[in-house]
């Protein structure tokens, strides 16, 4: 009798170990029908599992399968999230690079225009929209702060009414300035902070060092504008 009990106990322990092994091996094993597993267990150790034990094994298998499925789902979601974040970072970096390239192109275009675009006639007047930008500052030589005076084509301002400039051009408001040619060569493009781009076309006996005479169309405007000060940038 004692030998028989030990024999059945050994079979029960073996069955329990077999169940534990099957629960933990892999999700693939969990896909087998419970009835087949139960049959295999009974065949391997003898008919030692009763209905309650088989039900317990079924519940353990179902739980293990659900846990494995939940783990696989969580891993898949984590992987998908990581891939989505990596893709978003890649796209953001690409967009930033494209934006930087566009800004560089725009800056180069602006710098080129400053040096080559025609300087058209315009009314000379201070404007905050004409303050020197970083593009201007980075593509020019800063000459410092200059004294600005204003002159017109009349005999009082120009010595001779209707005279040509020192470079032979007809003076034009918004384009012509008189400079000390030993400091700013004739033909140079000059950016006057707050006034815009001008061309050094003229000289004058009183225009020395850090002084610029800005041409305007009438004597009244020359008097009205008076004397100003502005930072000067030599564009070329």
PDB file of C-alpha atoms in Angstrom:
ATOM      1  CA  UNK A   1       0.000   0.000   0.000  1.00  0.00           C
ATOM      2  CA  UNK A   2       2.782   2.396   0.970  1.00  0.00           C
ATOM      3  CA  UNK A   3       4.637   1.575  -2.257  1.00  0.00           C
ATOM      4  CA  UNK A   4       1.506   2.305  -4.297  1.00  0.00           C
ATOM      5  CA  UNK A   5       1.024   5.711  -2.624  1.00  0.00           C
ATOM      6  CA  UNK A   6       4.647   6.641  -3.278  1.00  0.00           C
ATOM      7  CA  UNK A   7       4.252   5.583  -6.886  1.00  0.00           C
ATOM      8  CA  UNK A   8       1.151   7.753  -7.340  1.00  0.00           C
ATOM      9  CA  UNK A   9       2.843  10.660  -5.535  1.00  0.00           C
ATOM     10  CA  UNK A  10       5.808  10.412  -7.881  1.00  0.00           C
ATOM     11  CA  UNK A  11       3.484  10.465 -10.869  1.00  0.00           C
ATOM     12  CA  UNK A  12       1.620  13.477  -9.495  1.00  0.00           C
ATOM     13  CA  UNK A  13       4.886  15.379  -8.953  1.00  0.00           C
ATOM     14  CA  UNK A  14       6.003  14.514 -12.474  1.00  0.00           C
ATOM     15  CA  UNK A  15       2.692  15.744 -13.863  1.00  0.00           C
ATOM     16  CA  UNK A  16       2.984  18.987 -11.930  1.00  0.00           C
ATOM     17  CA  UNK A  17       6.507  19.554 -13.231  1.00  0.00           C
ATOM     18  CA  UNK A  18       5.385  18.797 -16.760  1.00  0.00           C
ATOM     19  CA  UNK A  19       2.590  21.345 -16.516  1.00  0.00           C
ATOM     20  CA  UNK A  20       4.998  23.980 -15.194  1.00  0.00           C
ATOM     21  CA  UNK A  21       7.416  23.319 -18.016  1.00  0.00           C
ATOM     22  CA  UNK A  22       4.735  23.567 -20.692  1.00  0.00           C
ATOM     23  CA  UNK A  23       3.395  26.824 -19.223  1.00  0.00           C
ATOM     24  CA  UNK A  24       6.796  28.499 -19.319  1.00  0.00           C
ATOM     25  CA  UNK A  25       8.455  27.192 -22.485  1.00  0.00           C
ATOM     26  CA  UNK A  26       6.929  29.525 -25.123  1.00  0.00           C
ATOM     27  CA  UNK A  27       3.815  31.121 -26.556  1.00  0.00           C
ATOM     28  CA  UNK A  28       3.891  28.512 -29.344  1.00  0.00           C
ATOM     29  CA  UNK A  29       3.311  25.672 -26.859  1.00  0.00           C
ATOM     30  CA  UNK A  30       0.315  27.538 -25.466  1.00  0.00           C
ATOM     31  CA  UNK A  31      -1.409  27.401 -28.845  1.00  0.00           C
ATOM     32  CA  UNK A  32      -1.872  23.628 -28.517  1.00  0.00           C
ATOM     33  CA  UNK A  33      -5.412  22.534 -27.518  1.00  0.00           C
ATOM     34  CA  UNK A  34      -5.707  21.988 -23.775  1.00  0.00           C
ATOM     35  CA  UNK A  35      -7.309  18.613 -24.329  1.00  0.00           C
ATOM     36  CA  UNK A  36      -4.238  17.440 -26.260  1.00  0.00           C
ATOM     37  CA  UNK A  37      -1.930  18.668 -23.501  1.00  0.00           C
ATOM     38  CA  UNK A  38      -4.040  16.967 -20.879  1.00  0.00           C
ATOM     39  CA  UNK A  39      -4.044  13.742 -22.896  1.00  0.00           C
ATOM     40  CA  UNK A  40      -0.271  13.924 -23.330  1.00  0.00           C
ATOM     41  CA  UNK A  41       0.213  14.498 -19.620  1.00  0.00           C
ATOM     42  CA  UNK A  42      -1.953  11.540 -18.715  1.00  0.00           C
ATOM     43  CA  UNK A  43      -0.182   9.339 -21.270  1.00  0.00           C
ATOM     44  CA  UNK A  44       3.269  10.313 -19.978  1.00  0.00           C
ATOM     45  CA  UNK A  45       2.633   9.679 -16.273  1.00  0.00           C
ATOM     46  CA  UNK A  46      -0.380   7.408 -16.274  1.00  0.00           C
ATOM     47  CA  UNK A  47      -3.944   8.399 -15.555  1.00  0.00           C
ATOM     48  CA  UNK A  48      -3.181  10.419 -12.453  1.00  0.00           C
ATOM     49  CA  UNK A  49      -5.031  13.764 -13.159  1.00  0.00           C
ATOM     50  CA  UNK A  50      -8.643  14.061 -12.112  1.00  0.00           C
ATOM     51  CA  UNK A  51     -11.153  16.601 -13.461  1.00  0.00           C
ATOM     52  CA  UNK A  52     -10.197  19.321 -10.952  1.00  0.00           C
ATOM     53  CA  UNK A  53      -6.518  18.926 -11.717  1.00  0.00           C
ATOM     54  CA  UNK A  54      -7.142  19.109 -15.460  1.00  0.00           C
ATOM     55  CA  UNK A  55      -9.298  22.229 -14.919  1.00  0.00           C
ATOM     56  CA  UNK A  56      -6.491  23.807 -12.889  1.00  0.00           C
ATOM     57  CA  UNK A  57      -4.029  22.998 -15.643  1.00  0.00           C
ATOM     58  CA  UNK A  58      -6.369  24.512 -18.237  1.00  0.00           C
ATOM     59  CA  UNK A  59      -6.668  27.709 -16.205  1.00  0.00           C
ATOM     60  CA  UNK A  60      -2.889  27.913 -15.789  1.00  0.00           C
ATOM     61  CA  UNK A  61      -2.401  27.435 -19.512  1.00  0.00           C
ATOM     62  CA  UNK A  62      -5.047  30.055 -20.349  1.00  0.00           C
ATOM     63  CA  UNK A  63      -3.459  32.535 -17.951  1.00  0.00           C
ATOM     64  CA  UNK A  64       0.035  31.887 -19.290  1.00  0.00           C
ATOM     65  CA  UNK A  65      -1.213  32.296 -22.847  1.00  0.00           C
ATOM     66  CA  UNK A  66      -2.930  35.594 -21.980  1.00  0.00           C
ATOM     67  CA  UNK A  67       0.202  36.857 -20.231  1.00  0.00           C
ATOM     68  CA  UNK A  68       2.369  35.875 -23.188  1.00  0.00           C
ATOM     69  CA  UNK A  69      -0.026  37.592 -25.588  1.00  0.00           C
ATOM     70  CA  UNK A  70      -0.110  40.728 -23.411  1.00  0.00           C
ATOM     71  CA  UNK A  71       3.690  40.768 -23.241  1.00  0.00           C
ATOM     72  CA  UNK A  72       3.982  40.352 -27.014  1.00  0.00           C
ATOM     73  CA  UNK A  73       1.442  43.153 -27.538  1.00  0.00           C
ATOM     74  CA  UNK A  74       3.283  45.474 -25.131  1.00  0.00           C
ATOM     75  CA  UNK A  75       6.602  44.751 -26.853  1.00  0.00           C
ATOM     76  CA  UNK A  76       5.053  45.390 -30.284  1.00  0.00           C
ATOM     77  CA  UNK A  77       3.523  48.679 -29.078  1.00  0.00           C
ATOM     78  CA  UNK A  78       6.826  49.758 -27.514  1.00  0.00           C
ATOM     79  CA  UNK A  79       8.659  48.936 -30.735  1.00  0.00           C
ATOM     80  CA  UNK A  80       6.082  50.810 -32.832  1.00  0.00           C
ATOM     81  CA  UNK A  81       6.330  53.819 -30.501  1.00  0.00           C
ATOM     82  CA  UNK A  82      10.124  53.841 -30.663  1.00  0.00           C
ATOM     83  CA  UNK A  83      10.036  53.608 -34.458  1.00  0.00           C
ATOM     84  CA  UNK A  84       7.469  56.419 -34.653  1.00  0.00           C
ATOM     85  CA  UNK A  85       9.584  58.651 -32.389  1.00  0.00           C
ATOM     86  CA  UNK A  86      12.720  57.902 -34.407  1.00  0.00           C
ATOM     87  CA  UNK A  87      10.871  58.708 -37.636  1.00  0.00           C
ATOM     88  CA  UNK A  88       9.498  61.946 -36.160  1.00  0.00           C
ATOM     89  CA  UNK A  89      12.990  62.989 -35.048  1.00  0.00           C
ATOM     90  CA  UNK A  90      14.390  62.162 -38.480  1.00  0.00           C
ATOM     91  CA  UNK A  91      11.666  64.182 -40.216  1.00  0.00           C
ATOM     92  CA  UNK A  92      12.181  67.102 -37.805  1.00  0.00           C
ATOM     93  CA  UNK A  93      15.920  67.054 -38.450  1.00  0.00           C
ATOM     94  CA  UNK A  94      15.307  66.929 -42.203  1.00  0.00           C
ATOM     95  CA  UNK A  95      12.856  69.854 -42.010  1.00  0.00           C
ATOM     96  CA  UNK A  96      15.344  71.856 -39.933  1.00  0.00           C
ATOM     97  CA  UNK A  97      18.103  71.156 -42.445  1.00  0.00           C
ATOM     98  CA  UNK A  98      15.852  72.239 -45.334  1.00  0.00           C
ATOM     99  CA  UNK A  99      14.892  75.394 -43.448  1.00  0.00           C
ATOM    100  CA  UNK A 100      18.552  76.195 -42.765  1.00  0.00           C
ATOM    101  CA  UNK A 101      19.364  75.654 -46.438  1.00  0.00           C
ATOM    102  CA  UNK A 102      16.514  77.946 -47.479  1.00  0.00           C
ATOM    103  CA  UNK A 103      17.667  80.612 -45.011  1.00  0.00           C
ATOM    104  CA  UNK A 104      21.211  80.325 -46.331  1.00  0.00           C
ATOM    105  CA  UNK A 105      19.979  80.674 -49.906  1.00  0.00           C
ATOM    106  CA  UNK A 106      17.850  83.664 -48.966  1.00  0.00           C
ATOM    107  CA  UNK A 107      20.784  85.278 -47.169  1.00  0.00           C
ATOM    108  CA  UNK A 108      23.069  84.714 -50.141  1.00  0.00           C
ATOM    109  CA  UNK A 109      20.402  86.122 -52.470  1.00  0.00           C
ATOM    110  CA  UNK A 110      20.011  89.214 -50.283  1.00  0.00           C
ATOM    111  CA  UNK A 111      23.762  89.725 -50.123  1.00  0.00           C
ATOM    112  CA  UNK A 112      24.017  89.376 -53.906  1.00  0.00           C
ATOM    113  CA  UNK A 113      21.217  91.911 -54.410  1.00  0.00           C
ATOM    114  CA  UNK A 114      22.946  94.396 -52.141  1.00  0.00           C
ATOM    115  CA  UNK A 115      26.011  94.241 -54.364  1.00  0.00           C
ATOM    116  CA  UNK A 116      24.399  93.984 -57.794  1.00  0.00           C
ATOM    117  CA  UNK A 117      20.785  95.212 -57.796  1.00  0.00           C
ATOM    118  CA  UNK A 118      20.247  98.670 -59.292  1.00  0.00           C
ATOM    119  CA  UNK A 119      20.076 101.474 -56.737  1.00  0.00           C
ATOM    120  CA  UNK A 120      16.886 103.256 -57.764  1.00  0.00           C
ATOM    121  CA  UNK A 121      15.873 106.825 -57.027  1.00  0.00           C
ATOM    122  CA  UNK A 122      13.913 107.127 -53.776  1.00  0.00           C
ATOM    123  CA  UNK A 123      12.971 109.734 -51.234  1.00  0.00           C
ATOM    124  CA  UNK A 124      15.649 110.045 -48.606  1.00  0.00           C
ATOM    125  CA  UNK A 125      14.147 109.614 -45.145  1.00  0.00           C
ATOM    126  CA  UNK A 126      15.025 107.715 -42.005  1.00  0.00           C
ATOM    127  CA  UNK A 127      13.070 104.471 -41.462  1.00  0.00           C
ATOM    128  CA  UNK A 128      13.446 101.769 -38.830  1.00  0.00           C
ATOM    129  CA  UNK A 129      12.695  99.212 -41.570  1.00  0.00           C
ATOM    130  CA  UNK A 130      15.995 100.220 -43.186  1.00  0.00           C
ATOM    131  CA  UNK A 131      18.162  99.484 -40.153  1.00  0.00           C
ATOM    132  CA  UNK A 132      21.085  97.227 -41.024  1.00  0.00           C
ATOM    133  CA  UNK A 133      20.260  93.517 -40.761  1.00  0.00           C
ATOM    134  CA  UNK A 134      22.693  90.744 -39.844  1.00  0.00           C
ATOM    135  CA  UNK A 135      22.967  89.918 -43.547  1.00  0.00           C
ATOM    136  CA  UNK A 136      24.168  93.449 -44.238  1.00  0.00           C
ATOM    137  CA  UNK A 137      26.536  93.460 -41.288  1.00  0.00           C
ATOM    138  CA  UNK A 138      27.978  90.056 -42.184  1.00  0.00           C
ATOM    139  CA  UNK A 139      28.562  91.007 -45.816  1.00  0.00           C
ATOM    140  CA  UNK A 140      30.093  94.435 -45.368  1.00  0.00           C
ATOM    141  CA  UNK A 141      32.830  96.389 -43.656  1.00  0.00           C
ATOM    142  CA  UNK A 142      31.614  98.456 -40.721  1.00  0.00           C
ATOM    143  CA  UNK A 143      33.102 101.948 -40.974  1.00  0.00           C
ATOM    144  CA  UNK A 144      31.638 103.284 -37.750  1.00  0.00           C
ATOM    145  CA  UNK A 145      29.359 106.201 -36.975  1.00  0.00           C
ATOM    146  CA  UNK A 146      29.367 109.030 -39.546  1.00  0.00           C
ATOM    147  CA  UNK A 147      28.019 112.559 -39.614  1.00  0.00           C
ATOM    148  CA  UNK A 148      25.386 113.011 -42.327  1.00  0.00           C
ATOM    149  CA  UNK A 149      24.690 116.300 -44.044  1.00  0.00           C
ATOM    150  CA  UNK A 150      22.414 116.893 -47.034  1.00  0.00           C
ATOM    151  CA  UNK A 151      22.877 118.871 -50.249  1.00  0.00           C
ATOM    152  CA  UNK A 152      20.884 119.634 -53.397  1.00  0.00           C
ATOM    153  CA  UNK A 153      21.732 120.590 -57.025  1.00  0.00           C
ATOM    154  CA  UNK A 154      21.484 124.338 -56.326  1.00  0.00           C
ATOM    155  CA  UNK A 155      24.481 126.661 -56.594  1.00  0.00           C
ATOM    156  CA  UNK A 156      24.438 127.306 -52.854  1.00  0.00           C
ATOM    157  CA  UNK A 157      24.870 123.609 -52.008  1.00  0.00           C
ATOM    158  CA  UNK A 158      26.779 122.384 -55.033  1.00  0.00           C
ATOM    159  CA  UNK A 159      28.890 125.331 -56.111  1.00  0.00           C
ATOM    160  CA  UNK A 160      27.430 125.199 -59.618  1.00  0.00           C
ATOM    161  CA  UNK A 161      23.756 124.672 -60.294  1.00  0.00           C
ATOM    162  CA  UNK A 162      22.973 121.393 -62.051  1.00  0.00           C
ATOM    163  CA  UNK A 163      26.560 120.150 -61.931  1.00  0.00           C
ATOM    164  CA  UNK A 164      27.494 116.520 -62.533  1.00  0.00           C
ATOM    165  CA  UNK A 165      29.001 114.434 -59.764  1.00  0.00           C
ATOM    166  CA  UNK A 166      32.743 113.859 -59.407  1.00  0.00           C
ATOM    167  CA  UNK A 167      32.274 110.489 -61.098  1.00  0.00           C
ATOM    168  CA  UNK A 168      30.418 112.066 -64.043  1.00  0.00           C
ATOM    169  CA  UNK A 169      26.890 110.916 -63.204  1.00  0.00           C
ATOM    170  CA  UNK A 170      23.767 112.998 -62.745  1.00  0.00           C
ATOM    171  CA  UNK A 171      23.120 113.202 -59.001  1.00  0.00           C
ATOM    172  CA  UNK A 172      19.947 111.382 -57.970  1.00  0.00           C
ATOM    173  CA  UNK A 173      18.119 111.435 -54.648  1.00  0.00           C
ATOM    174  CA  UNK A 174      18.195 108.035 -52.959  1.00  0.00           C
ATOM    175  CA  UNK A 175      21.326 106.967 -54.857  1.00  0.00           C
ATOM    176  CA  UNK A 176      24.021 109.655 -54.775  1.00  0.00           C
ATOM    177  CA  UNK A 177      26.234 110.464 -51.814  1.00  0.00           C
ATOM    178  CA  UNK A 178      29.397 112.546 -51.582  1.00  0.00           C
ATOM    179  CA  UNK A 179      32.276 110.959 -49.683  1.00  0.00           C
ATOM    180  CA  UNK A 180      35.928 111.351 -48.838  1.00  0.00           C
ATOM    181  CA  UNK A 181      37.264 109.170 -51.664  1.00  0.00           C
ATOM    182  CA  UNK A 182      40.417 108.401 -49.670  1.00  0.00           C
ATOM    183  CA  UNK A 183      38.193 106.589 -47.179  1.00  0.00           C
ATOM    184  CA  UNK A 184      35.343 105.368 -49.398  1.00  0.00           C
ATOM    185  CA  UNK A 185      36.366 104.863 -53.039  1.00  0.00           C
ATOM    186  CA  UNK A 186      34.118 106.369 -55.699  1.00  0.00           C
ATOM    187  CA  UNK A 187      31.741 103.760 -57.120  1.00  0.00           C
ATOM    188  CA  UNK A 188      31.458 101.918 -53.812  1.00  0.00           C
ATOM    189  CA  UNK A 189      28.097 100.806 -52.486  1.00  0.00           C
ATOM    190  CA  UNK A 190      27.436 102.160 -49.028  1.00  0.00           C
ATOM    191  CA  UNK A 191      24.709 101.162 -46.594  1.00  0.00           C
ATOM    192  CA  UNK A 192      23.599 103.992 -44.321  1.00  0.00           C
ATOM    193  CA  UNK A 193      21.877 102.569 -41.258  1.00  0.00           C
ATOM    194  CA  UNK A 194      18.230 103.608 -41.349  1.00  0.00           C
ATOM    195  CA  UNK A 195      18.447 105.055 -44.891  1.00  0.00           C
ATOM    196  CA  UNK A 196      19.421 102.154 -47.168  1.00  0.00           C
ATOM    197  CA  UNK A 197      21.874 101.603 -50.013  1.00  0.00           C
ATOM    198  CA  UNK A 198      23.644 104.467 -51.810  1.00  0.00           C
ATOM    199  CA  UNK A 199      26.504 104.801 -54.268  1.00  0.00           C
ATOM    200  CA  UNK A 200      29.549 106.946 -53.603  1.00  0.00           C
ATOM    201  CA  UNK A 201      29.400 109.132 -56.728  1.00  0.00           C
ATOM    202  CA  UNK A 202      30.499 112.561 -55.549  1.00  0.00           C
ATOM    203  CA  UNK A 203      33.071 114.359 -53.438  1.00  0.00           C
ATOM    204  CA  UNK A 204      33.243 117.765 -51.784  1.00  0.00           C
ATOM    205  CA  UNK A 205      35.810 120.073 -50.286  1.00  0.00           C
ATOM    206  CA  UNK A 206      34.154 119.869 -46.850  1.00  0.00           C
ATOM    207  CA  UNK A 207      33.569 116.117 -46.980  1.00  0.00           C
ATOM    208  CA  UNK A 208      36.453 114.643 -45.027  1.00  0.00           C
ATOM    209  CA  UNK A 209      37.006 111.482 -42.998  1.00  0.00           C
ATOM    210  CA  UNK A 210      33.815 110.226 -41.306  1.00  0.00           C
ATOM    211  CA  UNK A 211      31.405 112.612 -43.004  1.00  0.00           C
ATOM    212  CA  UNK A 212      28.953 111.904 -45.826  1.00  0.00           C
ATOM    213  CA  UNK A 213      26.875 114.406 -47.809  1.00  0.00           C
ATOM    214  CA  UNK A 214      23.591 112.876 -48.999  1.00  0.00           C
ATOM    215  CA  UNK A 215      22.033 114.258 -52.171  1.00  0.00           C
ATOM    216  CA  UNK A 216      18.359 115.303 -52.111  1.00  0.00           C
ATOM    217  CA  UNK A 217      16.239 116.933 -54.788  1.00  0.00           C
ATOM    218  CA  UNK A 218      15.572 120.349 -53.221  1.00  0.00           C
ATOM    219  CA  UNK A 219      17.209 122.906 -50.984  1.00  0.00           C
ATOM    220  CA  UNK A 220      14.176 122.907 -48.675  1.00  0.00           C
ATOM    221  CA  UNK A 221      14.575 119.181 -48.066  1.00  0.00           C
ATOM    222  CA  UNK A 222      18.303 119.570 -47.439  1.00  0.00           C
ATOM    223  CA  UNK A 223      17.553 122.181 -44.765  1.00  0.00           C
ATOM    224  CA  UNK A 224      14.710 120.122 -43.346  1.00  0.00           C
ATOM    225  CA  UNK A 225      16.874 117.003 -42.924  1.00  0.00           C
ATOM    226  CA  UNK A 226      19.636 119.051 -41.280  1.00  0.00           C
ATOM    227  CA  UNK A 227      22.456 117.050 -39.707  1.00  0.00           C
ATOM    228  CA  UNK A 228      22.137 113.400 -38.697  1.00  0.00           C
ATOM    229  CA  UNK A 229      24.365 110.593 -37.503  1.00  0.00           C
ATOM    230  CA  UNK A 230      24.295 106.979 -38.674  1.00  0.00           C
ATOM    231  CA  UNK A 231      26.365 103.817 -38.756  1.00  0.00           C
ATOM    232  CA  UNK A 232      27.979 103.217 -42.138  1.00  0.00           C
ATOM    233  CA  UNK A 233      28.697  99.881 -43.838  1.00  0.00           C
ATOM    234  CA  UNK A 234      30.882  99.571 -46.945  1.00  0.00           C
ATOM    235  CA  UNK A 235      29.302  96.935 -49.205  1.00  0.00           C
ATOM    236  CA  UNK A 236      31.799  97.040 -52.028  1.00  0.00           C
TER     237      UNK A 236
END
